[in-house]
mmCIF file of C-alpha atoms in Angstrom:
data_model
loop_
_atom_site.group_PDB
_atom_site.id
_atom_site.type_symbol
_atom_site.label_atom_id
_atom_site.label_comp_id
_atom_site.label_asym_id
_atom_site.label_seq_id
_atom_site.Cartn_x
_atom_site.Cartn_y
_atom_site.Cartn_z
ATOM 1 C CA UNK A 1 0.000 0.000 0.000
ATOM 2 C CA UNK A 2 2.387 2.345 1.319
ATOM 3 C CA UNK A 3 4.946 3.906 -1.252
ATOM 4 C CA UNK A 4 8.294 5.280 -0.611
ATOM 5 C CA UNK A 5 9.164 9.274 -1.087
ATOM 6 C CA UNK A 6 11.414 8.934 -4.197
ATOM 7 C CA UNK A 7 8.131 6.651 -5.982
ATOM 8 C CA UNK A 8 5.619 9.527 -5.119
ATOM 9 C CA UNK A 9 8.275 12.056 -6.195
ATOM 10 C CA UNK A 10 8.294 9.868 -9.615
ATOM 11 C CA UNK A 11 4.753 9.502 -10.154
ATOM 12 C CA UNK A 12 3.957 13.417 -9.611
ATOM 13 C CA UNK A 13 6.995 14.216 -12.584
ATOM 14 C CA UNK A 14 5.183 11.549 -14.732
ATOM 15 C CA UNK A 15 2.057 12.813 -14.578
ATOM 16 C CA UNK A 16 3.029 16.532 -14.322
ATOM 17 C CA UNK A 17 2.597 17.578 -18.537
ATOM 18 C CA UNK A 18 3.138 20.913 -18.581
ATOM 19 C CA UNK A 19 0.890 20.868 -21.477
ATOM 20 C CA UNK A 20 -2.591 20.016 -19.355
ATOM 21 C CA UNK A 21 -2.158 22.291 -16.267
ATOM 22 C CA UNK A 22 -6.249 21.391 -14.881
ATOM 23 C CA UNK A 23 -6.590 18.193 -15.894
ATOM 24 C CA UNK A 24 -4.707 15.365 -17.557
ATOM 25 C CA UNK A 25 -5.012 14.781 -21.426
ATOM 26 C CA UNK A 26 -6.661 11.604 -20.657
ATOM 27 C CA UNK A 27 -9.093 13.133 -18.125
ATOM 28 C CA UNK A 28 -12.886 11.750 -18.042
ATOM 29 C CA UNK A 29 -15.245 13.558 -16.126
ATOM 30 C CA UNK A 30 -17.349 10.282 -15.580
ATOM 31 C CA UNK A 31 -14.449 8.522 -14.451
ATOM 32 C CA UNK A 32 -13.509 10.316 -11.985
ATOM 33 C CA UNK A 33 -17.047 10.932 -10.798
ATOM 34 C CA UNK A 34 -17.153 7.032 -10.354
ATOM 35 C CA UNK A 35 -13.681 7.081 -8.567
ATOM 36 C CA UNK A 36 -15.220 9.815 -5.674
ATOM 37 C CA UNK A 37 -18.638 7.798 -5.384
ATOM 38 C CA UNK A 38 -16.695 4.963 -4.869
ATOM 39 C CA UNK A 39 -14.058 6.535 -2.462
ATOM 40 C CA UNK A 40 -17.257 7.764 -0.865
ATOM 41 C CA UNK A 41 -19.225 4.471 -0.898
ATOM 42 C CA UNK A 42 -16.428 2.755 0.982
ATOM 43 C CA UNK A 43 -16.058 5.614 3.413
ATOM 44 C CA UNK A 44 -19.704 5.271 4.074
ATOM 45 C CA UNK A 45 -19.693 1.727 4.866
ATOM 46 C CA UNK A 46 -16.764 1.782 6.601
ATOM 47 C CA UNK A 47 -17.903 4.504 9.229
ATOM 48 C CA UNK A 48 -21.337 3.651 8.953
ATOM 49 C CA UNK A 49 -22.314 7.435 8.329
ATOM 50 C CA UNK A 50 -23.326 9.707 5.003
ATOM 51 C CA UNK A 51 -20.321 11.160 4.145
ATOM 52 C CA UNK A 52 -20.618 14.540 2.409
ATOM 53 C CA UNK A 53 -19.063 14.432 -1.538
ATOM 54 C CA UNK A 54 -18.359 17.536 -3.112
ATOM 55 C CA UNK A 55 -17.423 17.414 -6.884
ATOM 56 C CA UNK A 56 -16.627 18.373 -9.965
ATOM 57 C CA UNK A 57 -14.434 21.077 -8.503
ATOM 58 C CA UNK A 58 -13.893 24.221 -11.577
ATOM 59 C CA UNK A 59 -10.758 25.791 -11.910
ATOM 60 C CA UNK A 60 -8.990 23.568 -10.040
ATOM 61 C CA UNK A 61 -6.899 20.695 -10.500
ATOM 62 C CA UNK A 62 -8.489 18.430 -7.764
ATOM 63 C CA UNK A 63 -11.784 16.821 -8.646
ATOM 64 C CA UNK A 64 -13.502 16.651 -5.094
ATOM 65 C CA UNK A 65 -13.682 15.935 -1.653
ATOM 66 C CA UNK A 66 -15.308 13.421 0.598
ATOM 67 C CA UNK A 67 -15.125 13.960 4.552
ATOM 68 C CA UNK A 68 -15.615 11.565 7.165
ATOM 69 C CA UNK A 69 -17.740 13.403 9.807
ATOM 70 C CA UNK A 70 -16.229 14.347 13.140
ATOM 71 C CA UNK A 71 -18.614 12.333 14.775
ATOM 72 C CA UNK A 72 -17.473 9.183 13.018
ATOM 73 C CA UNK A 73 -14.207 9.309 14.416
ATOM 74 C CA UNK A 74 -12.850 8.348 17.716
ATOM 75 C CA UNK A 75 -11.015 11.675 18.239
ATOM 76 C CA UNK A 76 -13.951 13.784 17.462
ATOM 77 C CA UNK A 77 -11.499 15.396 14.192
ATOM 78 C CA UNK A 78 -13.327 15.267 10.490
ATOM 79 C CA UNK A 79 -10.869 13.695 8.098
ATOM 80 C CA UNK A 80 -11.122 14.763 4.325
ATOM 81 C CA UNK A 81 -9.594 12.770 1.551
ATOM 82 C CA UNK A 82 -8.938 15.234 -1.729
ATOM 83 C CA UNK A 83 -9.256 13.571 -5.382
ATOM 84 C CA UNK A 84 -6.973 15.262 -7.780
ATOM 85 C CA UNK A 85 -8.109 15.108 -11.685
ATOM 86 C CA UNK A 86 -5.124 13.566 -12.154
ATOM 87 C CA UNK A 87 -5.471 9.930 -11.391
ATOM 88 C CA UNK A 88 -4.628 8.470 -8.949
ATOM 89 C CA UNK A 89 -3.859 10.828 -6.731
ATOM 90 C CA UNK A 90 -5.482 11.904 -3.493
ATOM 91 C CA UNK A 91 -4.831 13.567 -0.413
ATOM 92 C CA UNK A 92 -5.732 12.292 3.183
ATOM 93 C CA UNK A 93 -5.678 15.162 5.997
ATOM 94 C CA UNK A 94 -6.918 15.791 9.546
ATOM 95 C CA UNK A 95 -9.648 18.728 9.040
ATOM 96 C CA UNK A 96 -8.716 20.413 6.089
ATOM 97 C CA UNK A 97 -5.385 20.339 3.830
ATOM 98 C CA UNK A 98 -3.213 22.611 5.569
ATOM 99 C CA UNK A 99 -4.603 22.424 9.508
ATOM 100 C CA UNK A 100 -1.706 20.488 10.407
ATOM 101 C CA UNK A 101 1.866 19.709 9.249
ATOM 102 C CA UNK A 102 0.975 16.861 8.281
ATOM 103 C CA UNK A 103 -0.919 13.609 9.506
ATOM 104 C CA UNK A 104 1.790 12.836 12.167
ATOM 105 C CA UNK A 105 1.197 16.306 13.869
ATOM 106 C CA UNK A 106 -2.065 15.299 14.204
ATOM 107 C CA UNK A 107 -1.627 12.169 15.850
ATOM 108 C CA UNK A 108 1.080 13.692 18.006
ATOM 109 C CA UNK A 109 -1.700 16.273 19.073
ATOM 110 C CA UNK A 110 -4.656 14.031 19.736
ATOM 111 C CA UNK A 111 -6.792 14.763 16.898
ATOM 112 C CA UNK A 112 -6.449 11.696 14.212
ATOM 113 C CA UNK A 113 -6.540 8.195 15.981
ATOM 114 C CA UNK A 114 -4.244 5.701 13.838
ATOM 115 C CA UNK A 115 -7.028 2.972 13.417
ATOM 116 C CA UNK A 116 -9.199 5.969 11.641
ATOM 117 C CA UNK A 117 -6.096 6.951 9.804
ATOM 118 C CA UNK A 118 -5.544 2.978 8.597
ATOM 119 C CA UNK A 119 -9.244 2.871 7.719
ATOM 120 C CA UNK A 120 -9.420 5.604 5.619
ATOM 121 C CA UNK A 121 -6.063 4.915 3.616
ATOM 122 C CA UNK A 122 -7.531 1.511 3.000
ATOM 123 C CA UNK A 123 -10.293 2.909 1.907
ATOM 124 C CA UNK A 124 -8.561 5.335 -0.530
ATOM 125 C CA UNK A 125 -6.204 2.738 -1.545
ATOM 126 C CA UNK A 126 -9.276 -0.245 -2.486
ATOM 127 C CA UNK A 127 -10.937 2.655 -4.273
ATOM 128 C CA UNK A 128 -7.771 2.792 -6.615
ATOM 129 C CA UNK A 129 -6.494 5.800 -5.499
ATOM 130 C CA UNK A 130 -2.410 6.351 -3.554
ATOM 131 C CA UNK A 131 -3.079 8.795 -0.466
ATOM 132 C CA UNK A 132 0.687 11.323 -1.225
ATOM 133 C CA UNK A 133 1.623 12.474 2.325
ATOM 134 C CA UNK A 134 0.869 16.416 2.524
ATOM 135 C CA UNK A 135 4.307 17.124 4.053
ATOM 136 C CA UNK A 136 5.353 15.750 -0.010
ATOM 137 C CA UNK A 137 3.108 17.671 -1.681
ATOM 138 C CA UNK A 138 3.940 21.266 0.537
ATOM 139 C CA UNK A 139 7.862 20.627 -1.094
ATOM 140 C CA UNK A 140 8.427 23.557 -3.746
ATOM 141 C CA UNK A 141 7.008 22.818 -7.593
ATOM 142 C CA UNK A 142 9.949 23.066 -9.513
ATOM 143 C CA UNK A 143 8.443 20.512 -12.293
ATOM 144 C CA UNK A 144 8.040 21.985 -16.086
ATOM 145 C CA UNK A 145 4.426 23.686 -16.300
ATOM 146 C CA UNK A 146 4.471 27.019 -15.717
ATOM 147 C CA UNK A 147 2.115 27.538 -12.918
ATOM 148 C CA UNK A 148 -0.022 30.907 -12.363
ATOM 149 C CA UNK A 149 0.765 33.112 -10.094
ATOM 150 C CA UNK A 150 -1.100 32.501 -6.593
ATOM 151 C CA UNK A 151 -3.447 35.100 -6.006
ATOM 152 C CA UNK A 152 -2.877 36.504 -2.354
ATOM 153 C CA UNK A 153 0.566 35.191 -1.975
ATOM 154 C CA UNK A 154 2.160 36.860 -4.884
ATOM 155 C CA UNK A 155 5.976 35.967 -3.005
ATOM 156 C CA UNK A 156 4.775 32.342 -2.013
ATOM 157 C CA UNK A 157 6.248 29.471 -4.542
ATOM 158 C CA UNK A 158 4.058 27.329 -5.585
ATOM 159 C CA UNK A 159 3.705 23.544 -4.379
ATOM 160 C CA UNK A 160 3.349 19.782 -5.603
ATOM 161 C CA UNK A 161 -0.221 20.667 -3.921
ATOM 162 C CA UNK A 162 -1.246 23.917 -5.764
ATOM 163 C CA UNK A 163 -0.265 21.732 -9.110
ATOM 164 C CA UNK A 164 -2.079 18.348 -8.411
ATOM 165 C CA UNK A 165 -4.721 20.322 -6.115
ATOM 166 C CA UNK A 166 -4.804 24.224 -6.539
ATOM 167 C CA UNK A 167 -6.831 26.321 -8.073
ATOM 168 C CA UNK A 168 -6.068 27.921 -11.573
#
């Protein structure tokens, strides 16, 4: 399940075409719309709650969201896994992306129980999808596309996240 660093380093700079900044060349909208039902669907079951979906996400590279409920998990924290257009990547995070450093922080804090954490990545993983850490995706962009300026943070660099995630 679990991938090294240098393999999810290798599979963002193969599917990073600076030629398809939004989406990939290959990109189905009803593909990925089964991908997040299903990510959903096994979330659902799983937890044994709804679990909100939003999709089909405009402007932005990442497709949609599906969040696990605070009061589904032991530590009373939502968790939200983010679907990037660009198959197969998603994002697993305590809260929202960028609440904590990271899913270890969170641990180390309280708010994400491991057996939550392990359900959820199976989840993501049996839905065909490989959870990159968001401590990878914060590292610099320095890929080929030439990625828009960030509106607000004119002097921030952009991220792996704002080009598998952000908003265009």
């Amino acid at each position: 399940m679990a991938k090294d660093e240098t393999d999810l380093m290798a599979l963002l700079r193969q599917l990073d075409d600076p030629e398809w900044l939004e989406w990939p060349s290959d990109y189905s909208h009803g593909k990925a719309a089964a991908s997040l039902k299903s990510l959903a669907s096994r979330l659902e079951k799983a937890f044994g709650t709804h679990c909100p979906v939003e999709g089909n996400n405009q402007d932005s590279s990442e497709y949609g969201r599906v969040e696990v409920p605070a009061t589904a998990t032991v530590c009373g924290t939502k968790i939200t896994v983010c679907v990037s257009k660009f198959e197969p990547l998603a994002l697993v995070t305590a809260d929202n992306p960028g609440a904590y450093l990271g899913l270890g922080e969170a641990q180390a804090l309280g708010d994400l129980d491991g057996r939550d954490l392990a359900t959820v990545q199976r989840a993501v993983h049996d839905a065909g999808f490989i959870a990159m850490p968001e401590e990878l995706l914060n590292h610099r962009y320095d890929g080929p596309s030439r990625l828009p300026r960030l509106s607000g943070e004119p002097h921030r660099p952009p991220s792996w996240w704002d080009r598998f995630f952000g908003f265009f």
